[in-house]
Coordinates of C-alpha atoms in Angstrom, one line a residue:
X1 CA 21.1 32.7 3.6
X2 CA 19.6 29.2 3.3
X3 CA 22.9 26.7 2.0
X4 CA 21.1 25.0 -0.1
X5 CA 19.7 28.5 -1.8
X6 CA 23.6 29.1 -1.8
X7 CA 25.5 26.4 -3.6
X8 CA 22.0 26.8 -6.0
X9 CA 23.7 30.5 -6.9
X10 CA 27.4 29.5 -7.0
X11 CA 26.4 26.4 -8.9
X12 CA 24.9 29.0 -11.4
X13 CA 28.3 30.8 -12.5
X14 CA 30.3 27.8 -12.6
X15 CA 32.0 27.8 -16.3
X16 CA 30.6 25.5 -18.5
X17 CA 32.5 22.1 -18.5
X18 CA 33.7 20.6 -21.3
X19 CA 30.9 19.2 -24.2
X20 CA 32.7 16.2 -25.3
X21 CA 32.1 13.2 -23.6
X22 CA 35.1 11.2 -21.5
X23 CA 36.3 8.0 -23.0
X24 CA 34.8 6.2 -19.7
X25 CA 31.9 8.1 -17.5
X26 CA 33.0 10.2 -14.8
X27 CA 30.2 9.2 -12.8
X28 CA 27.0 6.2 -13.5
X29 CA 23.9 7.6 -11.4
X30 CA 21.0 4.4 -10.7
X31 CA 18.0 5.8 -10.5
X32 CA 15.4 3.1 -9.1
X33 CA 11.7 4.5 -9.2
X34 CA 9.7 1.9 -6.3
X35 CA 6.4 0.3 -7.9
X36 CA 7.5 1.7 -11.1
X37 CA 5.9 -0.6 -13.6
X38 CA 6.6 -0.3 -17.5
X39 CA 4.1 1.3 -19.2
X40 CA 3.3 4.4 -16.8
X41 CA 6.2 7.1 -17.8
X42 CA 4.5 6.8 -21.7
X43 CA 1.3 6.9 -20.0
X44 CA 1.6 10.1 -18.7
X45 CA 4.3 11.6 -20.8
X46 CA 2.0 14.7 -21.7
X47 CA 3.2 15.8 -18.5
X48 CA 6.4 15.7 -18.2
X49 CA 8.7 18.8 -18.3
X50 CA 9.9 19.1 -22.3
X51 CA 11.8 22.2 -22.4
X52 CA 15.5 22.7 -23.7
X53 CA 17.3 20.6 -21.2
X54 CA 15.1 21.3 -18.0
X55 CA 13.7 17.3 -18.7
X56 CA 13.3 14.9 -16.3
X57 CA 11.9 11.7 -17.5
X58 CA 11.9 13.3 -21.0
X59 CA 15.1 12.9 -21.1
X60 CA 15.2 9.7 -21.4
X61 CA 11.9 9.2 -23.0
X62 CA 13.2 11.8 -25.9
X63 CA 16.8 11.2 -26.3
X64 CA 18.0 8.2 -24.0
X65 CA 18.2 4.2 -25.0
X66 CA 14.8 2.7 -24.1
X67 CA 14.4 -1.3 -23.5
X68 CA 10.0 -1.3 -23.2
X69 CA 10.1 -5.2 -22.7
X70 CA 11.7 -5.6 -19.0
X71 CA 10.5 -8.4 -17.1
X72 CA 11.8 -9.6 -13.8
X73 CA 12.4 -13.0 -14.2
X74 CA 11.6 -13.6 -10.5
X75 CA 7.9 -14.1 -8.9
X76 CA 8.7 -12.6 -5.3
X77 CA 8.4 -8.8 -6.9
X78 CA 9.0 -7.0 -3.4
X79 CA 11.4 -3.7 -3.0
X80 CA 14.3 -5.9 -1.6
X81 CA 14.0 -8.6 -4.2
X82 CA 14.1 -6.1 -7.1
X83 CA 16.8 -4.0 -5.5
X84 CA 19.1 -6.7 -4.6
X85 CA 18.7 -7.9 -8.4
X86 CA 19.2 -4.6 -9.6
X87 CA 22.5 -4.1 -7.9
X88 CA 23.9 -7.9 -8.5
X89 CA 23.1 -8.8 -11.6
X90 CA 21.6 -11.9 -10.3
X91 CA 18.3 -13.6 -9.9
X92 CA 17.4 -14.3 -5.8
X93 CA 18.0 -17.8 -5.7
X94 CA 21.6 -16.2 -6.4
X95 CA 21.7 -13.2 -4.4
X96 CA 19.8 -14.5 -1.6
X97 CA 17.1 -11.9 -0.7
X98 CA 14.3 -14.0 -1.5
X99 CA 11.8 -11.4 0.7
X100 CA 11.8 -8.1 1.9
X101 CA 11.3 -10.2 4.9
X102 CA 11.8 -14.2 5.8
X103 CA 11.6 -16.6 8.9
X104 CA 14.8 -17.7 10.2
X105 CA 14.0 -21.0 11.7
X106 CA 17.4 -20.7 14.1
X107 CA 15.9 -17.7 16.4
X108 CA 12.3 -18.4 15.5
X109 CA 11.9 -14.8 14.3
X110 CA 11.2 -12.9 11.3
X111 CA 14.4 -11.3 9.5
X112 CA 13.8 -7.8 8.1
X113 CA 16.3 -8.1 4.6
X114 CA 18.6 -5.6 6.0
X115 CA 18.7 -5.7 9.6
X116 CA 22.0 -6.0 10.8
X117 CA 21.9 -6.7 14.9
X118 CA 26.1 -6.3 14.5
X119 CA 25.9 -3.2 13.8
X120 CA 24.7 0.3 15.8
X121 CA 22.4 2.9 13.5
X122 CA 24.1 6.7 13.4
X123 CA 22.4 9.2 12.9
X124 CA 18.8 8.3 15.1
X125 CA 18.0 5.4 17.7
X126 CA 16.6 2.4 16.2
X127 CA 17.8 -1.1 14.3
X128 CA 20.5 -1.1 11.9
X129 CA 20.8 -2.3 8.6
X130 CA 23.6 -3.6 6.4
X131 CA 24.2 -5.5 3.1
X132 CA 25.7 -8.6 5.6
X133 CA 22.5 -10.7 4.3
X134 CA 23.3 -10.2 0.1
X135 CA 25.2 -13.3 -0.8
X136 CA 26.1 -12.3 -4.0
X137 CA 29.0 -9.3 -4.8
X138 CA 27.2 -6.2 -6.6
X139 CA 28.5 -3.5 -9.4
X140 CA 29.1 -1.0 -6.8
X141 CA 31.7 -3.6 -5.2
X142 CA 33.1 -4.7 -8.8
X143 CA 33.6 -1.3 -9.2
X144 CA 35.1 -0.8 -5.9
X145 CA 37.6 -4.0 -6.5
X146 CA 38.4 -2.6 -9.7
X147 CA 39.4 1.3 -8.7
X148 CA 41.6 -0.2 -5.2
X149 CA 38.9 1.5 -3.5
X150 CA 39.2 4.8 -5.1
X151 CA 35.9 4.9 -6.5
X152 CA 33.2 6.7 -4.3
X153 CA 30.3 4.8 -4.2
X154 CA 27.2 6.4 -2.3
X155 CA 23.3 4.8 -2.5
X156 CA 20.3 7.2 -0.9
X157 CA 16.9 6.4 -0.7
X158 CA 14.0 7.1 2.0
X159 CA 13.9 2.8 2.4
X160 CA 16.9 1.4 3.9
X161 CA 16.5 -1.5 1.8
X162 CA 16.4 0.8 -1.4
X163 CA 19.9 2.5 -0.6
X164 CA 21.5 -0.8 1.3
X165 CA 21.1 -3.1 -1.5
X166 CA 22.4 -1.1 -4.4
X167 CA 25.1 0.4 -2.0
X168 CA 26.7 -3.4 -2.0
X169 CA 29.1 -4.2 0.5
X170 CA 31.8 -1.4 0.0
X171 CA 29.4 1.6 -1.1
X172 CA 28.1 3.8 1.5
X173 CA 24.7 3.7 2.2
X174 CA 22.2 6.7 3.7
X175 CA 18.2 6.1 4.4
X176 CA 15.4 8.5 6.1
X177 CA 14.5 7.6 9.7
X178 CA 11.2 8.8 9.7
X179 CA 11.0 10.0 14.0
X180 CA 13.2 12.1 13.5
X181 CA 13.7 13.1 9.5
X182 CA 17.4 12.6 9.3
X183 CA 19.5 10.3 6.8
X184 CA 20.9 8.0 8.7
X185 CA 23.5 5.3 8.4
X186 CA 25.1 2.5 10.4
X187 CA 28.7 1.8 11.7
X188 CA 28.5 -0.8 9.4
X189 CA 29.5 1.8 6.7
X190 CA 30.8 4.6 9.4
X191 CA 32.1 5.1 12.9
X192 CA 30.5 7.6 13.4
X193 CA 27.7 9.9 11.5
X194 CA 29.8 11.8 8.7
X195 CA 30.1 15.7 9.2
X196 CA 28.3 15.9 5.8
X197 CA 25.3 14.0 7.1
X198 CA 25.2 15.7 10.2
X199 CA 25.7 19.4 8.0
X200 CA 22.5 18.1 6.3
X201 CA 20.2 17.5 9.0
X202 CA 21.0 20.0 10.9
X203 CA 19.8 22.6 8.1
X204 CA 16.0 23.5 7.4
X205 CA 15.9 20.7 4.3
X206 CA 13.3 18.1 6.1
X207 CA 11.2 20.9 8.0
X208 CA 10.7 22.5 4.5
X209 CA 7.5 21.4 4.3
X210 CA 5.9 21.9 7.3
X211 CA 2.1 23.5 7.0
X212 CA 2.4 22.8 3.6
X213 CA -0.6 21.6 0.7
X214 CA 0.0 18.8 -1.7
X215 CA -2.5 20.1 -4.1
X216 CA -2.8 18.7 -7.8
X217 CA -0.2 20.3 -10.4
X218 CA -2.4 20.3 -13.2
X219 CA -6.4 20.8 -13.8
X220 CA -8.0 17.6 -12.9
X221 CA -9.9 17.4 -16.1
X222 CA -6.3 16.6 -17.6
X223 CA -5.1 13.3 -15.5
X224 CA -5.3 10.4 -17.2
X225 CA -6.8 9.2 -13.9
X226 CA -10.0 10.3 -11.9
X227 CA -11.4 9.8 -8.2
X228 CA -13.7 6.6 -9.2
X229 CA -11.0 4.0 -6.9
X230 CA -11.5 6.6 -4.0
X231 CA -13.9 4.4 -1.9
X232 CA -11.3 1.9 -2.2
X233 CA -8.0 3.1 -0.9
X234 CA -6.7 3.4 2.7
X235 CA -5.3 6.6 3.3
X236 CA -2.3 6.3 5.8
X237 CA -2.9 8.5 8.8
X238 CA -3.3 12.1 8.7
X239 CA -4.8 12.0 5.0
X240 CA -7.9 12.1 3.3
X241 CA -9.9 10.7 1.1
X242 CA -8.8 13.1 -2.3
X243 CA -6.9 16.3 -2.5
X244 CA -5.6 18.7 -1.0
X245 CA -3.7 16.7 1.8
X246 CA -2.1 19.1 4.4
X247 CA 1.1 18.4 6.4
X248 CA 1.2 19.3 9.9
X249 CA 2.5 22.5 10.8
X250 CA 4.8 21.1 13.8
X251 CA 7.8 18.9 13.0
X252 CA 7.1 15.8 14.7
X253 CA 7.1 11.7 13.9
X254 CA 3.9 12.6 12.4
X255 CA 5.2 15.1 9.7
X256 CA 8.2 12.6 8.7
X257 CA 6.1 9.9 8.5
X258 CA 3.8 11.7 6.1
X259 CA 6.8 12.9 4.2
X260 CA 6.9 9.5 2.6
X261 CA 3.4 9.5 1.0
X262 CA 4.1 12.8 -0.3
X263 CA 6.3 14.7 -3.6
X264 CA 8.2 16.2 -0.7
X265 CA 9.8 12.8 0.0
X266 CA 11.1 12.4 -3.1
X267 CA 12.5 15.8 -3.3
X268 CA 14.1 15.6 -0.1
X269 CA 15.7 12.6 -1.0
X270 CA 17.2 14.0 -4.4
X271 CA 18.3 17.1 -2.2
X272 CA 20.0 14.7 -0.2
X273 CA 21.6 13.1 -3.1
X274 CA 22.5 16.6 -4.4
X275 CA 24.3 16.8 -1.2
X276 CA 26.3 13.8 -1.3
X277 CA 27.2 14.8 -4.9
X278 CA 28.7 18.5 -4.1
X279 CA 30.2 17.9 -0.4
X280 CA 31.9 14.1 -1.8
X281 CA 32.9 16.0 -4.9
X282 CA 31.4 13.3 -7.0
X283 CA 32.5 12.8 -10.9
X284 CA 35.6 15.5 -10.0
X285 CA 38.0 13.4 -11.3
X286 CA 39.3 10.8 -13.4
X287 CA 38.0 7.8 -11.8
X288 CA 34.6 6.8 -12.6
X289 CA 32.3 7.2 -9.5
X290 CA 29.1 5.6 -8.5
X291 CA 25.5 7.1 -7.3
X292 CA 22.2 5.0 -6.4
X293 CA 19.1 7.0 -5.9
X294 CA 16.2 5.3 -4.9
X295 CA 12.9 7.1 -4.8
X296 CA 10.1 5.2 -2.2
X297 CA 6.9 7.3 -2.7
X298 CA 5.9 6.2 -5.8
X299 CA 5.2 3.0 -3.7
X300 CA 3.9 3.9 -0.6
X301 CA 1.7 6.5 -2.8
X302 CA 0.8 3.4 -4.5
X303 CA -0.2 0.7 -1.6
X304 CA -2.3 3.3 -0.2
X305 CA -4.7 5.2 -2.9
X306 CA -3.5 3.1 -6.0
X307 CA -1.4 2.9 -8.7
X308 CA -4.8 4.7 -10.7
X309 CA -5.1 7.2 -8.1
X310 CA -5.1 10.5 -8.7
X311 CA -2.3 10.8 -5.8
X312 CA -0.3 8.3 -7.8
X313 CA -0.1 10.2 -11.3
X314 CA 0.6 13.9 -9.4
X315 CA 3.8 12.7 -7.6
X316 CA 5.2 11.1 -10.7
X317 CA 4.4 14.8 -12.3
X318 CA 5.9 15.8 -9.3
X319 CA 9.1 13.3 -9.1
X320 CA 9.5 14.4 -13.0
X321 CA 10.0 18.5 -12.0
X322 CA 12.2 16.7 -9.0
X323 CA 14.3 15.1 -11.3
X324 CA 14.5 17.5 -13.8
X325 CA 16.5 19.7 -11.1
X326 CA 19.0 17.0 -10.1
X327 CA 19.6 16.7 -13.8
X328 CA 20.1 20.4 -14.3
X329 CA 22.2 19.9 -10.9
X330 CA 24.6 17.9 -12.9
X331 CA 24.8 19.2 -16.2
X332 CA 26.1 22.2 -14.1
X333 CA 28.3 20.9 -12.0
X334 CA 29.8 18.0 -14.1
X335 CA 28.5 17.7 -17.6
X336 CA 25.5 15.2 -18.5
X337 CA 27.9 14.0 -21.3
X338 CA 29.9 12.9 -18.7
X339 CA 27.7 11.0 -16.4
X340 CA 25.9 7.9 -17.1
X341 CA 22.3 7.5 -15.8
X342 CA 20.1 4.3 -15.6
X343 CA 16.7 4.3 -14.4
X344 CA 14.1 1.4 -13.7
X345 CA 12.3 -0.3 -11.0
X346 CA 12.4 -3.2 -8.4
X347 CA 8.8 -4.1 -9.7
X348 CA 5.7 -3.3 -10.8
X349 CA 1.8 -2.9 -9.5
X350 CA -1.7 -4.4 -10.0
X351 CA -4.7 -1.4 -9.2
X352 CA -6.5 -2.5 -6.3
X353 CA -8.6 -5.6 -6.7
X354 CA -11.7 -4.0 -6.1
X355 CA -11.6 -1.4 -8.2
X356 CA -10.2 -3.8 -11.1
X357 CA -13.6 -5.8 -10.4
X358 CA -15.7 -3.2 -11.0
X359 CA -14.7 -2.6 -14.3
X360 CA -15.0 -6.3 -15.3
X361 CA -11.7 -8.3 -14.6
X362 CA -11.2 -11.2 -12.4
X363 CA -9.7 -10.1 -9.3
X364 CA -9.8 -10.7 -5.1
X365 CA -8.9 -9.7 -1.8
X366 CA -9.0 -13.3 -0.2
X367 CA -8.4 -14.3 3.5
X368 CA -5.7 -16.8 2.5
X369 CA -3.9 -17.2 5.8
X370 CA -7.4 -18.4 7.7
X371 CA -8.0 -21.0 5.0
X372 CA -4.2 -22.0 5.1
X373 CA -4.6 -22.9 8.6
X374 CA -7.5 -24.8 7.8
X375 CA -5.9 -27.2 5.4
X376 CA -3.4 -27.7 7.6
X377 CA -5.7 -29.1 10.4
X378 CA -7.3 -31.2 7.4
X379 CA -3.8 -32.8 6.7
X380 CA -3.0 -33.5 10.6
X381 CA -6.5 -35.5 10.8
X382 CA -6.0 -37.1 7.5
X383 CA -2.4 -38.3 8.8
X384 CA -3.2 -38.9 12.6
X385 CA -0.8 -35.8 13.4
X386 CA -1.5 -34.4 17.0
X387 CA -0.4 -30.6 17.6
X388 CA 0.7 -27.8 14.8
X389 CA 1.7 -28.5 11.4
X390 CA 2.6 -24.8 10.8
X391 CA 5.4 -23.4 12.5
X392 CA 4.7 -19.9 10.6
X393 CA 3.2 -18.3 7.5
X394 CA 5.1 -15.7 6.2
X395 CA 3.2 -15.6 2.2
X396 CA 4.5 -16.5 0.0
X397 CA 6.0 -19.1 2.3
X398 CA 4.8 -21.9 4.6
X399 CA 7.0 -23.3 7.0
X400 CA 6.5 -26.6 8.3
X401 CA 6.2 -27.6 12.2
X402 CA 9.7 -29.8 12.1
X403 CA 9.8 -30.8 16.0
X404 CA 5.7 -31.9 15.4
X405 CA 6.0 -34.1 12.2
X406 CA 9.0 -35.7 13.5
X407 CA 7.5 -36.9 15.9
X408 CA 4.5 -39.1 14.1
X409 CA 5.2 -41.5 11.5
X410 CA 5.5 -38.8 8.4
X411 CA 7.7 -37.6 7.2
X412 CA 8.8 -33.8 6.3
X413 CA 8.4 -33.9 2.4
X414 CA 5.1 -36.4 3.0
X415 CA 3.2 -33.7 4.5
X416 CA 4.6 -31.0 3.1
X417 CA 3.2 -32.8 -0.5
X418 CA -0.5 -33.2 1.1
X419 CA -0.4 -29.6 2.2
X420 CA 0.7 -28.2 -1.0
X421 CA -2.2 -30.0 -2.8
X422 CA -4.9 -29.0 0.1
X423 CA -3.0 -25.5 -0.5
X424 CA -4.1 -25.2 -4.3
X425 CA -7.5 -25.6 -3.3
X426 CA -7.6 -22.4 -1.4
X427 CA -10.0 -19.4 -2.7
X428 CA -7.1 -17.0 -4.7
X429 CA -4.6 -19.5 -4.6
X430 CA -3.4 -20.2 -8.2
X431 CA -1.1 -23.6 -7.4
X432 CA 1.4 -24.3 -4.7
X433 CA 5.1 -26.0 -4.9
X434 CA 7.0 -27.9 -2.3
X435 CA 10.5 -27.3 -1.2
X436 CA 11.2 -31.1 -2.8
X437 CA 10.0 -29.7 -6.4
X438 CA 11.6 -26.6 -6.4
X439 CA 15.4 -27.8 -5.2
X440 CA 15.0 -31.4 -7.1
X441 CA 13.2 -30.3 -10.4
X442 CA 13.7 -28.7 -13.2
X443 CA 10.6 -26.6 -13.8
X444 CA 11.9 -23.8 -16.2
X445 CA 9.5 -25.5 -18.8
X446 CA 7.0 -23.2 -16.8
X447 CA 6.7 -19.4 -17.2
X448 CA 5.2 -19.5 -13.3
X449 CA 7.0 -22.3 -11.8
X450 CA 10.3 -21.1 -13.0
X451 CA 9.9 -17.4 -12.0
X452 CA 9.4 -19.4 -8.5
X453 CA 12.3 -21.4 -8.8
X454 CA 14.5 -18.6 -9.6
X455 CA 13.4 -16.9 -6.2
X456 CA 14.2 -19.8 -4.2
X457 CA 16.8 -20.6 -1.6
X458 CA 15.8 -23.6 0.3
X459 CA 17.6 -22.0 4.0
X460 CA 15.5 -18.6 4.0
X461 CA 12.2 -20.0 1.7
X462 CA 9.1 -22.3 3.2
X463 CA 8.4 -25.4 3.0
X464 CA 6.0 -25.0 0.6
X465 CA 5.4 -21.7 -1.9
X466 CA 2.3 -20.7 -2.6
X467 CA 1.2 -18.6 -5.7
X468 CA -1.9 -16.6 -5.9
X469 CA -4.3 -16.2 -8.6
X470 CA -3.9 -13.3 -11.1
X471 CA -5.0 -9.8 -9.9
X472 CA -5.3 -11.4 -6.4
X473 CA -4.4 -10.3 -2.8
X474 CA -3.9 -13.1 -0.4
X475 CA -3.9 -10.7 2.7
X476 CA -5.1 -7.3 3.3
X477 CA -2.6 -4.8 4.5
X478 CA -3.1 -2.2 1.7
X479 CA -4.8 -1.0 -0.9
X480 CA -3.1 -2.1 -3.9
X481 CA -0.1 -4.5 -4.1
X482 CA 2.7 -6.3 -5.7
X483 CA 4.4 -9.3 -5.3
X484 CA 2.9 -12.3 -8.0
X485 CA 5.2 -13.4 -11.0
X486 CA 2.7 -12.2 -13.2
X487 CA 3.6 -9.5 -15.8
X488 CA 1.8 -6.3 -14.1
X489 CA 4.4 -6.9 -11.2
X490 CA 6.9 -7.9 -13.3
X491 CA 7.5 -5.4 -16.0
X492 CA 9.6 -2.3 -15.2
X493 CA 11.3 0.1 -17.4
X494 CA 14.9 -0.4 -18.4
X495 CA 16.0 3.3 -19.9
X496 CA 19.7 5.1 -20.4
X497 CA 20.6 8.8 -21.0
X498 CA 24.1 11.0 -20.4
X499 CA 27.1 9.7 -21.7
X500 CA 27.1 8.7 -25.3
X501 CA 23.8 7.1 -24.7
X502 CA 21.6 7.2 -28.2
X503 CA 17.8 8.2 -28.5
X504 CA 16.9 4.5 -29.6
X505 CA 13.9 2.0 -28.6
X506 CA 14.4 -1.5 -28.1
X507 CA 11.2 -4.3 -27.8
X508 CA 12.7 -7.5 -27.6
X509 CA 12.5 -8.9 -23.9
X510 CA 15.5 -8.0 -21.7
X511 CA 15.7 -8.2 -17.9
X512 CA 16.4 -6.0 -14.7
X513 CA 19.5 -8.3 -14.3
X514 CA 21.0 -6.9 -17.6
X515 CA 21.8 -3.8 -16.0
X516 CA 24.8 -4.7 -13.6
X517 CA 26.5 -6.5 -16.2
X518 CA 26.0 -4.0 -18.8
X519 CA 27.3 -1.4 -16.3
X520 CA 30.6 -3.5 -15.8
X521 CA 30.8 -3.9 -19.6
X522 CA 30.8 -0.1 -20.2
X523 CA 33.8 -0.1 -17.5
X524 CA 35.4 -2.8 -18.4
X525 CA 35.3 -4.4 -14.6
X526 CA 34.4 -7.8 -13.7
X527 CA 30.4 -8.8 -13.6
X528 CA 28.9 -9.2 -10.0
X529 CA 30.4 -12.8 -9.1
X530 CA 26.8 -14.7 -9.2
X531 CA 25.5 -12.4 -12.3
X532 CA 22.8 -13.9 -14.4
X533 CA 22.3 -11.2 -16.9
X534 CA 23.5 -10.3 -20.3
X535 CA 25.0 -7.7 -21.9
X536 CA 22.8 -4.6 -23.4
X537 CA 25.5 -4.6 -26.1
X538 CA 23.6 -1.1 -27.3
X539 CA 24.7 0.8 -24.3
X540 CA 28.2 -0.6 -25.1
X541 CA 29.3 -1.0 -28.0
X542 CA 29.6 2.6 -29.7

């Protein structure tokens, strides 16, 4: 008999546990939904599972604590940013990951946010990843520091970067490698792959889906959305242009990699998760423990047909069913009265530009980096410089040629001034700032400048910063996109259900960063060391 089908039928005559809630949580579950922006789970809460307590997002849309007004208070609104923010409490000049990706002057390379060359992956060949680049401590470690390490602290996600982050420095941390669909790890976190891991890939969870159909769940005529941005989305490979999309019958790097732009993702993740929870024997005891789940296809369903895709508003149907059984999961098995669950995002979306022009709003796909280089041969001649101003581009960040301008009569913050201003001129560019401006200034005065500052840290950021234009996309690499400081990327959801959590809607503006400290509070443990949030005193004070 299939395990999983198993532990679903002895799960089913467990004895009901106890309905009154514990004085502290038995166990806080994080769910982060990628590309989740604010508005799209009362957008499309028509349909979303409503009956008795098989909910999903209903249950925190009908009887969970709802903040509607959160806004990252950062403009770099990428999947590492918003995680690492998430998790610490802190905004990135704080916590350090000011990309999902930066340039590291010292090897002349670009460093991925987690990559961790220390360390050897278990679980599937590849590069490793760790938390080693988060400079700030996160509420999985505060929790850590204050159970002495008795507190088991797990984070999954199919990203690395979504279970890493959120995992902290003490937590362990599992992600999908997608040649050969297992969840993975790193001896940062393990010597060796864990027997409960291995257990799990070595059943028929990730080839569940071979040769199957992800069809719509409902009658078209009932989405909110229809096929109009269809000529403008970029189907990854192996997909069409509109539904059904077929997975391949054979399991393969091809079938794992289309995993991730599917439901089935999602769901395999959660199974995962499910996993963790019954084989680490999560909750069981007094000690509260700790559970990120991070769910990635919202966003790569998102960068590649659009957030107002069809695709896009079946899988969140599709995550809601998904979620709906991981909730029933733990009602079962330890008691929703006695588990604490948070869900937002690590940012939101814009629809793709084109398809936001044709119904009349200002918006581009521009060629920034071409016209970057440009301005940067039109400082050299203005200055008499001979040879490269530009050491590398990496948008939002420009990173000056050092070894070149020292040697002309310039200097560093001279040219990096004159290229900022030639910069601004650039078709989609909105304004750009200088490293000088950002560490010397104080330009919280400035909705956009400050979001900018707050996402700086002069030894991993450019030169010079550049900010596009509203509704703009400064390079093509997908679809739709995120990433600007402007409120469409910014605004995520900030909801609570479970443990003496009230039905109750909140409007005034709070921020991701309010949910580690407000976790702590509820615990009574020490804040993330570089927190910048503040208390949701609702969630706390009963």
């Amino acid at each position: 008999m299939n395990k999983f089908l198993m532990t679903s039928l002895l799960l089913s005559a467990l004895p009901a546990v106890d309905a009154v809630a514990t004085e502290q949580p038995k166990l806080i579950v994080q769910i982060t939904v990628d590309q989740l922006r604010g508005d799209l789970l009362k957008r499309y809460a028509d349909h979303f599972v409503a009956s008795g307590k098989s909910k999903g997002f209903k249950r925190f849309l009908d009887d969970g604590t709802l903040y509607t007004n959160a806004h990252y208070r950062h403009a770099t609104t990428l999947t590492a940013v918003g995680h690492a923010t998430l998790a610490t409490g802190a905004i990135p000049s704080q916590h350090g990951l000011v990309s999902n990706d930066w340039y590291d002057r010292s090897t002349g390379k670009s460093m991925y946010c987690v990559a961790d060359a220390s360390n050897t992956l278990l679980g599937a060949k590849g590069y490793s990843s760790s938390a080693a680049n988060l400079l700030a401590s996160t509420f999985s470690d505060e929790l850590f520091q204050a159970t002495n390490g008795q507190a088991k602290i797990y984070a999954v996600s199919i990203k690395d970067r979504g279970a890493v982050l959120t995992g902290g420095h003490h937590g362990k941390a599992f992600w999908f490698d997608k040649k050969t669909g297992n969840m993975v790890t790193s001896t940062y976190y393990y010597p060796e792959l864990p027997a409960f891991a291995e257990q799990f890939n070595q059943s028929d969870a990730k080839d569940a889906y071979l040769g199957a159909s992800w069809s719509l769940s409902l009658k078209e005529s009932q989405y909110h959305n229809d096929a109009s941005n269809r000529p403008y989305q970029m189907p990854p490979k192996g997909f069409n242009l509109g539904f059904p999309h077929g997975m391949p019958a054979d399991a393969s790097a091809t079938y794992y990699d289309m995993l991730t732009y599917t439901p089935y993702g999602d769901e395999l993740t959660a199974k995962f998760a499910q996993h963790v929870v019954e084989t680490q024997q999560l909750g069981a005891d007094d000690i509260t423990d700790y559970l990120s789940i991070s769910f990635s296809v919202n966003d790569y369903v998102g960068h590649r047909f659009g957030p107002y895709s069809l695709e896009a508003e079946d899988n969140l149907v599709r995550l809601d069913k998904t979620l709906a059984n991981l909730f029933s999961y733990l009602d079962k098995k330890i008691g929703l009265e006695h588990v604490l669950i948070a869900l937002s995002a690590d940012h939101g979306v814009d629809a793709i530009p084109e398809y936001k022009a044709l119904r009349g709003s200002p918006a581009l796909r521009a060629k920034a980096v071409e016209d970057i280089n440009a301005a940067a041969l039109s400082v050299a001649a203005d200055l008499g410089i001979k040879g490269e101003l530009i050491e590398k581009i990496a948008l939002p960040d420009i990173y000056l040629n050092y070894s070149t301008i020292t040697a002309s009569t310039s200097s560093i913050e001279t040219v990096a001034q004159k290229l900022a201003e030639k910069v601004a001129q650039v078709n989609g560019v909105a304004l750009a700032l200088t490293a000088k401006e950002l560490t010397e200034q104080n330009l919280q005065y400035d909705p956009i400048k400050a979001k900018v500052q707050n996402s700086y840290v002069a030894s991993r950021a450019g030169d010079v910063v550049v900010v596009q234009k509203r509704s703009t996309m400064l390079q093509s690499y997908s679809a739709a996109t995120h990433g600007s400081p402007y409120n469409y990327d910014t605004y995520v959801p900030l909801y609570f259900t479970g443990w003496k959590v009230k039905a109750k809607e909140y409007t005034r503006p709070v921020s991701p960063e309010d949910l580690a400290v407000t976790l702590s509070a509820v615990l009574g443990i020490t804040q993330p060391d570089r927190a910048t949030g503040q208390v949701l005193n609702e969630i706390v004070i009963r």
